[in-house]
Amino acid sequence: MAPRKNKTLTQNLDWIAVLIYILCVLIGWFNIYAAVYSPEVPTDIFDLSHRAGVQMMWIGTTVLLIICILVVDYKFYDTFAYVIYGLFVLLLIAVLFAGSEINGSRSWIKVGAFSIQPAEFAKLATSLALAKYLSDPAVSLTRSWKDYVPIAGIICLPALLILLSNETGSMLVFASFAVMLYREGMPGIIPAVGMVMAILIVLTLLVLKWFIALGILVVAGLVIWLMPKGTRKNGGTTATVVVAGLMIAVVFGMDFFINNVLQKHQRSRIMVLVDPYSDPRGAGWNVIQSKIAIGSGRLAGKGFLEGTQTKFDFVPEQSTDFIFCTVGEEHGFIGSAVVVCLFVGLIMRLVVLAERQRTRFARVYGYCVAGIIFFHFMINIGMTIGLMPVIGIPLPFFSYGGSSLWSFSILLFIFLKMDSQRPYTLSRT
Amino acid sequence: MKKGNTSEKEALMKRAYVVATILVLLAVVVVGRLVWIQRVAVYKGKTWKERAEASTMRMDTTQAMRGNIYASDGSLLATSIPYYYVVFDAKYPDSLFLAHHLDALADSLVSAFGRHTKSGYKSMIEKTRKGGRSTLRLHPRAISYRTRERIKRWPFFRRGDDTLKAANGKILYRKTIAGKFTTEYRRYRPFSPMADRTVGTVNSENGRGRVGLEASFDRQLAGTNGASWVQVLPRGVRLPVSDEFNLHPEPGHDIHTTLDINFQDVAESSLKKALEKYQANFGCVIVMEVATGKIKALSNLTRKGAGQFVDDQNYALAMGADPGSTFKLATMMAVLEETGIDPEKVWVDTGKGRLVYRGLAINDAHRGGFGKLTASQVLEKSSNIGTHLLMQRYFYSKPDKYLAYLEKFRLKNRTGVHMQGEAAPFLRDRDSKLWGKTSLTPMSYGYDMRMAPIQILALYNAVANQGYWVRPMIVEQIRSSSEIVNTYEPYVTPSPICSERTIRLVQGMLEGVVQRGTAPELKASPYRVAGKTGTAQKIVDGKYMARRGLRVSFVGYFPADRPKYSCLVMVDNSIAGGSDLYAGEVAAPVFKQVADRIYAYDLSLHEPAQLAPAGVPAPVKWAGRADEVEVMAKVLNLNTPPEDESDSDGTPADSNRWMQGSTASEGKTKWVARSVEKAQVPDLRGMSLRDALFIMENRGFRVGFKGSGKVVSQSLAPGASIAGAKRIMLGLE
């Protein structure tokens, strides 16, 4: 009845996305080599004693993984979504008790010589579980508030477990599901409020809280003054005053939160956004280094392996979280812009692909993938250029590390597999 | 319902565009930010690009601890002492902690240094905290280790107890140790100014040896400095780069020299006295062990005015100059080697002490001349004319032969002592344009050449060492803490530099110099000295100027019969001291003083006299304190010595009552009390070393001994008066 499926593994694969993916991984690999390269001890890019060589191995294993994903029937993910989710939740619990500690976070499982971070894979499992739940036609985000409860549960359970293992960065990534939820009907006010809050937080850091309060009051006054009379009479004034009051409360609350609740190292990570020299040897270090590296790159950069700031391992995360500095320094504005374009292109492509899915499961999953990659991209590049606080999350496909590369590749290719099977599925929204 | 559903679906699909738009907007923000950082952003007056240029990699070096220099007896000649600068990182501590402890810190600073008032110190720290730099030197001068240990107990410097916890267990502050110390090693010479130039100095800028042993062995002493990469950020913030690039400092090796601090002291003080007495310009003394070439003392002094001396030039090694008459030894040796003449039977006529030979004026110092002299007397009286005549007679026909002898005597090359700055000897070459028919004449009595004192001493040392030339050495061992890195063995030529006959003859002549010749001052020594005076005119502006004072020297060895040490004294006289001062008057007395005191100090030079036992029936079996002898006799089942009367009435045994036992007939031991008088040298034979030491050291003697067992001989005869004597040598068996 239905056309034959799976003639070849790569049939119907979206080559645009695959091409961008391959470019990202290769550029990332070269930049890892550049980041760990030291002119005194030149090593080969294939040298397994150093990170570029190890990354090559990870890339190799990733290719095998991708083949496995393409072999497995797409229905597998639909069918086993909850099982996979449950498995990773268990792993996250296990890691709390039996994990090995690396860099202060107890979130690694040692498999032979390699360490694997279940938190990286939890995003994938959560995406599948959310897609599975939302694929139920009875579930609606526009009509019933009750449906939000299980969704919140699915997201918060792994997020909390990750927080417990001290991986704040990975936990924050779970906020990226907002993109998908918004697309699936969550009221726009929720992300809007979130963004306003974020802006207010940054403002609180930059400007005296009294000025912000004054600004909010002025804006509120203008809003009331410009408001059509009918709206004003219909409780518009009250609403505006309440909103303004809430915003001022948020500003003061934030101020209190930053100064009194946050731990010192967390506070300094936020404070360096404003002035990296407030802690030049701590949190500000990375930011200073990063800005100097990117700033010195200029238009075309210093050239491959010619970077000076990114050598000598100034920043321990040079090849992982701060890989973008290497791009900025050695390939300049052009290189950085190319990387930004690759990401924007990939995310846009994912959105397009998600939109063309016939099943809600695939669309939701597609949006999750797009959201996660988008979030990582924004936070990671944002922190290297001083737009975001230093949150240790990797740049997808670029950063050194097996867990990260594997998880993003699996995340992406499961979706591409679903997409390739699109002609054979029945529309069911 | 269906329609509503569709419109809702369409509305939701539009959200894809919202998402895409926001994504593009954010991407634009990112790109914009990139441009901003690269082109526009100015942070505290500088763009990030300028900052990149300003922030550079630096190699921070950590000074390695320099090795020590030791004398042969283990005395420390030079060492490095750490000093510390007190540094405070005002930006580091948590504000709360700073607020709590700033007062205490300022108080401590006032009481320890007191350069500023309490508020002065406080504002200094607060200003730094607010200002551009972060670190601050709390005291401009470096402090000692002891002060540092005290400061380590101050707040901001001490560890551990400063973490304040709030009631809920929350730690209120963490960053408390803002104080630190930077180390600077300074070179310290405990015996300074003694042997200053020999030990040498260190460049305070780079810590490398400048002169002396410090420079000669700089590579071994220096160790390897540690190196660590830091990145220097604006405002002087230094960020250490990862540890894998860093080198940890390796301390330097220790140098164990052959110098003896006592010899050095003797040499230096004697030389100083002479320089002061004759208002001389400068001088040097070298004392060397004959058999090994170990330099026991190396003193160089420059007189900088009345009573002021500095050890700043290594004359002994570096001053290549005409040696003068001390070189006649080499000529005499060459003559004896070449001709085999009997120096007592060969005569030369030196006439009235004035001779002009082929336009070359040759003078003898002795007014009126020496007249007829034997070859031996030529050397003993140091006759220039006589030396010239011998040279003319035996070598004028074959100058190459003479030069070959000098080479054989090892006078053509440096000795190769392990110390920088030894001047290369210069002897006129036959190929030289300046070689003339009379060139051999000035050469024969030590002119027209350049020799460093150490090279002349090496020749005399070879004579003392029965013709075997020994390379002077000043460093015995290089050690790294307790581990021996390198040991320098003495170098002795495998064959003598001349025949045994020649050695025997010149040894006799050198003794003759003292007994009958130019150095009668040395005659009155308890030991015999052999040596030679040398008086050289100095070259001023290329001419020999006798009126400018003479450079005088005495070089020789002692005791002449069994040479242990060779020594050279050189003094450069000034006009003020008198232009007619000869070596015998100036240098020989210094030599005597040095030799006398070394003789007194080195007990191995004292030979115990083999005395026939006088008034004591032989053989003495043992002698000792009466009470101990009794115990011993009981234990050994010998017939007990007579009971001491004092014992029987209960008074304690006199610890100064001594007894001796000797074998009488039938295996019986005969016990006699031995008198140990205060004013006389006691009979120590038969006593144990412990008892002998007890008795003699109580009389203020220095006791040396050879062998082990009981005393069988003593260098001072029993019963002799002890007045004036201070040393005794014992033979044990």
PDB file of N, CA and C in Angstrom, chain A residues 101-162:
ATOM      1  N   GLU A 101      33.773  12.655  39.276  1.00  0.00           N
ATOM      2  CA  GLU A 101      33.723  14.103  39.306  1.00  0.00           C
ATOM      3  C   GLU A 101      34.781  14.672  38.367  1.00  0.00           C
ATOM      4  N   ILE A 102      34.359  15.527  37.465  1.00  0.00           N
ATOM      5  CA  ILE A 102      35.300  16.223  36.591  1.00  0.00           C
ATOM      6  C   ILE A 102      34.969  17.698  36.663  1.00  0.00           C
ATOM      7  N   ASN A 103      35.979  18.507  36.920  1.00  0.00           N
ATOM      8  CA  ASN A 103      35.780  19.966  37.027  1.00  0.00           C
ATOM      9  C   ASN A 103      34.653  20.339  37.981  1.00  0.00           C
ATOM     10  N   GLY A 104      34.566  19.675  39.073  1.00  0.00           N
ATOM     11  CA  GLY A 104      33.622  20.087  40.106  1.00  0.00           C
ATOM     12  C   GLY A 104      32.197  19.641  39.875  1.00  0.00           C
ATOM     13  N   SER A 105      31.931  18.951  38.784  1.00  0.00           N
ATOM     14  CA  SER A 105      30.556  18.492  38.653  1.00  0.00           C
ATOM     15  C   SER A 105      30.528  16.977  38.538  1.00  0.00           C
ATOM     16  N   ARG A 106      29.634  16.423  39.318  1.00  0.00           N
ATOM     17  CA  ARG A 106      29.536  14.969  39.396  1.00  0.00           C
ATOM     18  C   ARG A 106      28.562  14.501  38.341  1.00  0.00           C
ATOM     19  N   SER A 107      29.011  14.526  37.112  1.00  0.00           N
ATOM     20  CA  SER A 107      28.036  14.245  36.064  1.00  0.00           C
ATOM     21  C   SER A 107      28.622  13.371  34.979  1.00  0.00           C
ATOM     22  N   TRP A 108      29.654  12.668  35.299  1.00  0.00           N
ATOM     23  CA  TRP A 108      30.304  11.876  34.262  1.00  0.00           C
ATOM     24  C   TRP A 108      30.256  10.399  34.610  1.00  0.00           C
ATOM     25  N   ILE A 109      30.095   9.612  33.551  1.00  0.00           N
ATOM     26  CA  ILE A 109      30.196   8.176  33.755  1.00  0.00           C
ATOM     27  C   ILE A 109      31.406   7.713  32.982  1.00  0.00           C
ATOM     28  N   LYS A 110      32.261   6.978  33.674  1.00  0.00           N
ATOM     29  CA  LYS A 110      33.490   6.539  33.017  1.00  0.00           C
ATOM     30  C   LYS A 110      33.263   5.213  32.323  1.00  0.00           C
ATOM     31  N   VAL A 111      33.564   5.201  31.022  1.00  0.00           N
ATOM     32  CA  VAL A 111      33.491   3.958  30.279  1.00  0.00           C
ATOM     33  C   VAL A 111      34.879   3.754  29.719  1.00  0.00           C
ATOM     34  N   GLY A 112      35.626   2.898  30.378  1.00  0.00           N
ATOM     35  CA  GLY A 112      37.014   2.707  29.969  1.00  0.00           C
ATOM     36  C   GLY A 112      37.754   4.009  30.104  1.00  0.00           C
ATOM     37  N   ALA A 113      38.402   4.424  28.997  1.00  0.00           N
ATOM     38  CA  ALA A 113      39.209   5.636  29.045  1.00  0.00           C
ATOM     39  C   ALA A 113      38.355   6.877  28.831  1.00  0.00           C
ATOM     40  N   PHE A 114      37.109   6.661  28.417  1.00  0.00           N
ATOM     41  CA  PHE A 114      36.288   7.808  28.055  1.00  0.00           C
ATOM     42  C   PHE A 114      35.282   8.138  29.141  1.00  0.00           C
ATOM     43  N   SER A 115      34.945   9.401  29.197  1.00  0.00           N
ATOM     44  CA  SER A 115      33.929   9.825  30.140  1.00  0.00           C
ATOM     45  C   SER A 115      32.743  10.315  29.346  1.00  0.00           C
ATOM     46  N   ILE A 116      31.606   9.922  29.792  1.00  0.00           N
ATOM     47  CA  ILE A 116      30.383  10.303  29.086  1.00  0.00           C
ATOM     48  C   ILE A 116      29.487  11.035  30.061  1.00  0.00           C
ATOM     49  N   GLN A 117      28.859  12.075  29.533  1.00  0.00           N
ATOM     50  CA  GLN A 117      28.039  12.908  30.382  1.00  0.00           C
ATOM     51  C   GLN A 117      26.563  12.680  30.040  1.00  0.00           C
ATOM     52  N   PRO A 118      25.838  11.976  30.887  1.00  0.00           N
ATOM     53  CA  PRO A 118      24.430  11.691  30.582  1.00  0.00           C
ATOM     54  C   PRO A 118      23.607  12.961  30.376  1.00  0.00           C
ATOM     55  N   ALA A 119      24.017  14.047  31.034  1.00  0.00           N
ATOM     56  CA  ALA A 119      23.257  15.293  30.907  1.00  0.00           C
ATOM     57  C   ALA A 119      23.156  15.737  29.461  1.00  0.00           C
ATOM     58  N   GLU A 120      24.226  15.480  28.700  1.00  0.00           N
ATOM     59  CA  GLU A 120      24.210  15.867  27.291  1.00  0.00           C
ATOM     60  C   GLU A 120      23.122  15.114  26.534  1.00  0.00           C
ATOM     61  N   PHE A 121      22.896  13.878  26.937  1.00  0.00           N
ATOM     62  CA  PHE A 121      21.918  13.053  26.222  1.00  0.00           C
ATOM     63  C   PHE A 121      20.498  13.224  26.762  1.00  0.00           C
ATOM     64  N   ALA A 122      20.420  13.810  27.949  1.00  0.00           N
ATOM     65  CA  ALA A 122      19.099  13.988  28.560  1.00  0.00           C
ATOM     66  C   ALA A 122      18.213  14.903  27.721  1.00  0.00           C
ATOM     67  N   LYS A 123      18.857  15.896  27.047  1.00  0.00           N
ATOM     68  CA  LYS A 123      18.102  16.806  26.190  1.00  0.00           C
ATOM     69  C   LYS A 123      17.384  16.020  25.089  1.00  0.00           C
ATOM     70  N   LEU A 124      18.139  15.091  24.526  1.00  0.00           N
ATOM     71  CA  LEU A 124      17.600  14.253  23.455  1.00  0.00           C
ATOM     72  C   LEU A 124      16.405  13.434  23.955  1.00  0.00           C
ATOM     73  N   ALA A 125      16.617  12.799  25.098  1.00  0.00           N
ATOM     74  CA  ALA A 125      15.548  11.953  25.653  1.00  0.00           C
ATOM     75  C   ALA A 125      14.319  12.785  25.998  1.00  0.00           C
ATOM     76  N   THR A 126      14.568  13.954  26.561  1.00  0.00           N
ATOM     77  CA  THR A 126      13.447  14.828  26.919  1.00  0.00           C
ATOM     78  C   THR A 126      12.693  15.279  25.662  1.00  0.00           C
ATOM     79  N   SER A 127      13.444  15.590  24.601  1.00  0.00           N
ATOM     80  CA  SER A 127      12.791  15.991  23.354  1.00  0.00           C
ATOM     81  C   SER A 127      11.874  14.893  22.839  1.00  0.00           C
ATOM     82  N   LEU A 128      12.396  13.674  22.883  1.00  0.00           N
ATOM     83  CA  LEU A 128      11.589  12.549  22.404  1.00  0.00           C
ATOM     84  C   LEU A 128      10.333  12.394  23.253  1.00  0.00           C
ATOM     85  N   ALA A 129      10.498  12.485  24.563  1.00  0.00           N
ATOM     86  CA  ALA A 129       9.358  12.311  25.462  1.00  0.00           C
ATOM     87  C   ALA A 129       8.320  13.403  25.237  1.00  0.00           C
ATOM     88  N   LEU A 130       8.802  14.641  25.074  1.00  0.00           N
ATOM     89  CA  LEU A 130       7.858  15.745  24.824  1.00  0.00           C
ATOM     90  C   LEU A 130       7.123  15.529  23.512  1.00  0.00           C
ATOM     91  N   ALA A 131       7.852  15.128  22.490  1.00  0.00           N
ATOM     92  CA  ALA A 131       7.241  14.898  21.185  1.00  0.00           C
ATOM     93  C   ALA A 131       6.179  13.807  21.281  1.00  0.00           C
ATOM     94  N   LYS A 132       6.556  12.768  22.048  1.00  0.00           N
ATOM     95  CA  LYS A 132       5.631  11.656  22.218  1.00  0.00           C
ATOM     96  C   LYS A 132       4.348  12.133  22.905  1.00  0.00           C
ATOM     97  N   TYR A 133       4.558  12.900  23.982  1.00  0.00           N
ATOM     98  CA  TYR A 133       3.387  13.344  24.742  1.00  0.00           C
ATOM     99  C   TYR A 133       2.508  14.248  23.897  1.00  0.00           C
ATOM    100  N   LEU A 134       3.149  15.194  23.178  1.00  0.00           N
ATOM    101  CA  LEU A 134       2.369  16.152  22.401  1.00  0.00           C
ATOM    102  C   LEU A 134       1.754  15.522  21.145  1.00  0.00           C
ATOM    103  N   SER A 135       2.277  14.361  20.747  1.00  0.00           N
ATOM    104  CA  SER A 135       1.707  13.733  19.552  1.00  0.00           C
ATOM    105  C   SER A 135       0.323  13.144  19.817  1.00  0.00           C
ATOM    106  N   ASP A 136      -0.015  13.043  21.079  1.00  0.00           N
ATOM    107  CA  ASP A 136      -1.367  12.606  21.439  1.00  0.00           C
ATOM    108  C   ASP A 136      -2.345  13.694  21.022  1.00  0.00           C
ATOM    109  N   PRO A 137      -3.258  13.375  20.101  1.00  0.00           N
ATOM    110  CA  PRO A 137      -4.175  14.426  19.582  1.00  0.00           C
ATOM    111  C   PRO A 137      -5.030  15.045  20.673  1.00  0.00           C
ATOM    112  N   ALA A 138      -5.200  14.364  21.770  1.00  0.00           N
ATOM    113  CA  ALA A 138      -6.031  14.918  22.831  1.00  0.00           C
ATOM    114  C   ALA A 138      -5.328  16.042  23.573  1.00  0.00           C
ATOM    115  N   VAL A 139      -4.008  16.077  23.450  1.00  0.00           N
ATOM    116  CA  VAL A 139      -3.256  17.085  24.187  1.00  0.00           C
ATOM    117  C   VAL A 139      -3.260  18.396  23.416  1.00  0.00           C
ATOM    118  N   SER A 140      -3.616  19.444  24.090  1.00  0.00           N
ATOM    119  CA  SER A 140      -3.604  20.747  23.434  1.00  0.00           C
ATOM    120  C   SER A 140      -3.045  21.790  24.374  1.00  0.00           C
ATOM    121  N   LEU A 141      -2.209  22.626  23.816  1.00  0.00           N
ATOM    122  CA  LEU A 141      -1.616  23.674  24.645  1.00  0.00           C
ATOM    123  C   LEU A 141      -2.434  24.951  24.631  1.00  0.00           C
ATOM    124  N   THR A 142      -3.421  24.978  23.739  1.00  0.00           N
ATOM    125  CA  THR A 142      -4.195  26.207  23.642  1.00  0.00           C
ATOM    126  C   THR A 142      -5.469  26.158  24.465  1.00  0.00           C
ATOM    127  N   ARG A 143      -5.954  24.959  24.697  1.00  0.00           N
ATOM    128  CA  ARG A 143      -7.260  24.880  25.337  1.00  0.00           C
ATOM    129  C   ARG A 143      -7.187  24.529  26.809  1.00  0.00           C
ATOM    130  N   SER A 144      -6.307  23.644  27.130  1.00  0.00           N
ATOM    131  CA  SER A 144      -6.346  23.173  28.517  1.00  0.00           C
ATOM    132  C   SER A 144      -5.037  23.447  29.239  1.00  0.00           C
ATOM    133  N   TRP A 145      -5.139  24.017  30.414  1.00  0.00           N
ATOM    134  CA  TRP A 145      -3.956  24.259  31.246  1.00  0.00           C
ATOM    135  C   TRP A 145      -3.444  22.977  31.890  1.00  0.00           C
ATOM    136  N   LYS A 146      -4.374  22.014  31.970  1.00  0.00           N
ATOM    137  CA  LYS A 146      -3.999  20.767  32.632  1.00  0.00           C
ATOM    138  C   LYS A 146      -2.861  20.062  31.906  1.00  0.00           C
ATOM    139  N   ASP A 147      -2.825  20.229  30.563  1.00  0.00           N
ATOM    140  CA  ASP A 147      -1.794  19.529  29.794  1.00  0.00           C
ATOM    141  C   ASP A 147      -0.385  20.041  30.056  1.00  0.00           C
ATOM    142  N   TYR A 148      -0.327  21.235  30.662  1.00  0.00           N
ATOM    143  CA  TYR A 148       1.003  21.785  30.943  1.00  0.00           C
ATOM    144  C   TYR A 148       1.705  21.043  32.070  1.00  0.00           C
ATOM    145  N   VAL A 149       0.886  20.437  32.923  1.00  0.00           N
ATOM    146  CA  VAL A 149       1.489  19.801  34.099  1.00  0.00           C
ATOM    147  C   VAL A 149       2.434  18.662  33.715  1.00  0.00           C
ATOM    148  N   PRO A 150       1.956  17.694  32.901  1.00  0.00           N
ATOM    149  CA  PRO A 150       2.897  16.626  32.510  1.00  0.00           C
ATOM    150  C   PRO A 150       4.099  17.171  31.742  1.00  0.00           C
ATOM    151  N   ILE A 151       3.846  18.201  30.904  1.00  0.00           N
ATOM    152  CA  ILE A 151       4.956  18.759  30.123  1.00  0.00           C
ATOM    153  C   ILE A 151       6.005  19.327  31.071  1.00  0.00           C
ATOM    154  N   ALA A 152       5.543  20.102  32.048  1.00  0.00           N
ATOM    155  CA  ALA A 152       6.459  20.668  33.030  1.00  0.00           C
ATOM    156  C   ALA A 152       7.204  19.552  33.745  1.00  0.00           C
ATOM    157  N   GLY A 153       6.458  18.478  34.043  1.00  0.00           N
ATOM    158  CA  GLY A 153       7.098  17.348  34.723  1.00  0.00           C
ATOM    159  C   GLY A 153       8.199  16.733  33.874  1.00  0.00           C
ATOM    160  N   ILE A 154       7.863  16.498  32.590  1.00  0.00           N
ATOM    161  CA  ILE A 154       8.855  15.883  31.687  1.00  0.00           C
ATOM    162  C   ILE A 154      10.121  16.732  31.615  1.00  0.00           C
ATOM    163  N   ILE A 155       9.941  18.056  31.583  1.00  0.00           N
ATOM    164  CA  ILE A 155      11.103  18.937  31.456  1.00  0.00           C
ATOM    165  C   ILE A 155      11.852  19.061  32.787  1.00  0.00           C
ATOM    166  N   CYS A 156      11.083  19.231  33.875  1.00  0.00           N
ATOM    167  CA  CYS A 156      11.729  19.570  35.139  1.00  0.00           C
ATOM    168  C   CYS A 156      12.459  18.408  35.792  1.00  0.00           C
ATOM    169  N   LEU A 157      11.956  17.195  35.593  1.00  0.00           N
ATOM    170  CA  LEU A 157      12.601  16.058  36.256  1.00  0.00           C
ATOM    171  C   LEU A 157      14.083  15.934  35.889  1.00  0.00           C
ATOM    172  N   PRO A 158      14.402  15.813  34.583  1.00  0.00           N
ATOM    173  CA  PRO A 158      15.843  15.742  34.259  1.00  0.00           C
ATOM    174  C   PRO A 158      16.581  17.038  34.607  1.00  0.00           C
ATOM    175  N   ALA A 159      15.877  18.182  34.433  1.00  0.00           N
ATOM    176  CA  ALA A 159      16.539  19.465  34.707  1.00  0.00           C
ATOM    177  C   ALA A 159      16.995  19.533  36.164  1.00  0.00           C
ATOM    178  N   LEU A 160      16.124  19.093  37.054  1.00  0.00           N
ATOM    179  CA  LEU A 160      16.466  19.117  38.477  1.00  0.00           C
ATOM    180  C   LEU A 160      17.630  18.190  38.782  1.00  0.00           C
ATOM    181  N   LEU A 161      17.550  16.987  38.184  1.00  0.00           N
ATOM    182  CA  LEU A 161      18.631  16.023  38.413  1.00  0.00           C
ATOM    183  C   LEU A 161      19.967  16.583  37.934  1.00  0.00           C
ATOM    184  N   ILE A 162      19.925  17.287  36.809  1.00  0.00           N
ATOM    185  CA  ILE A 162      21.160  17.869  36.272  1.00  0.00           C
ATOM    186  C   ILE A 162      21.661  18.980  37.190  1.00  0.00           C
TER     187      ILE A 162
END
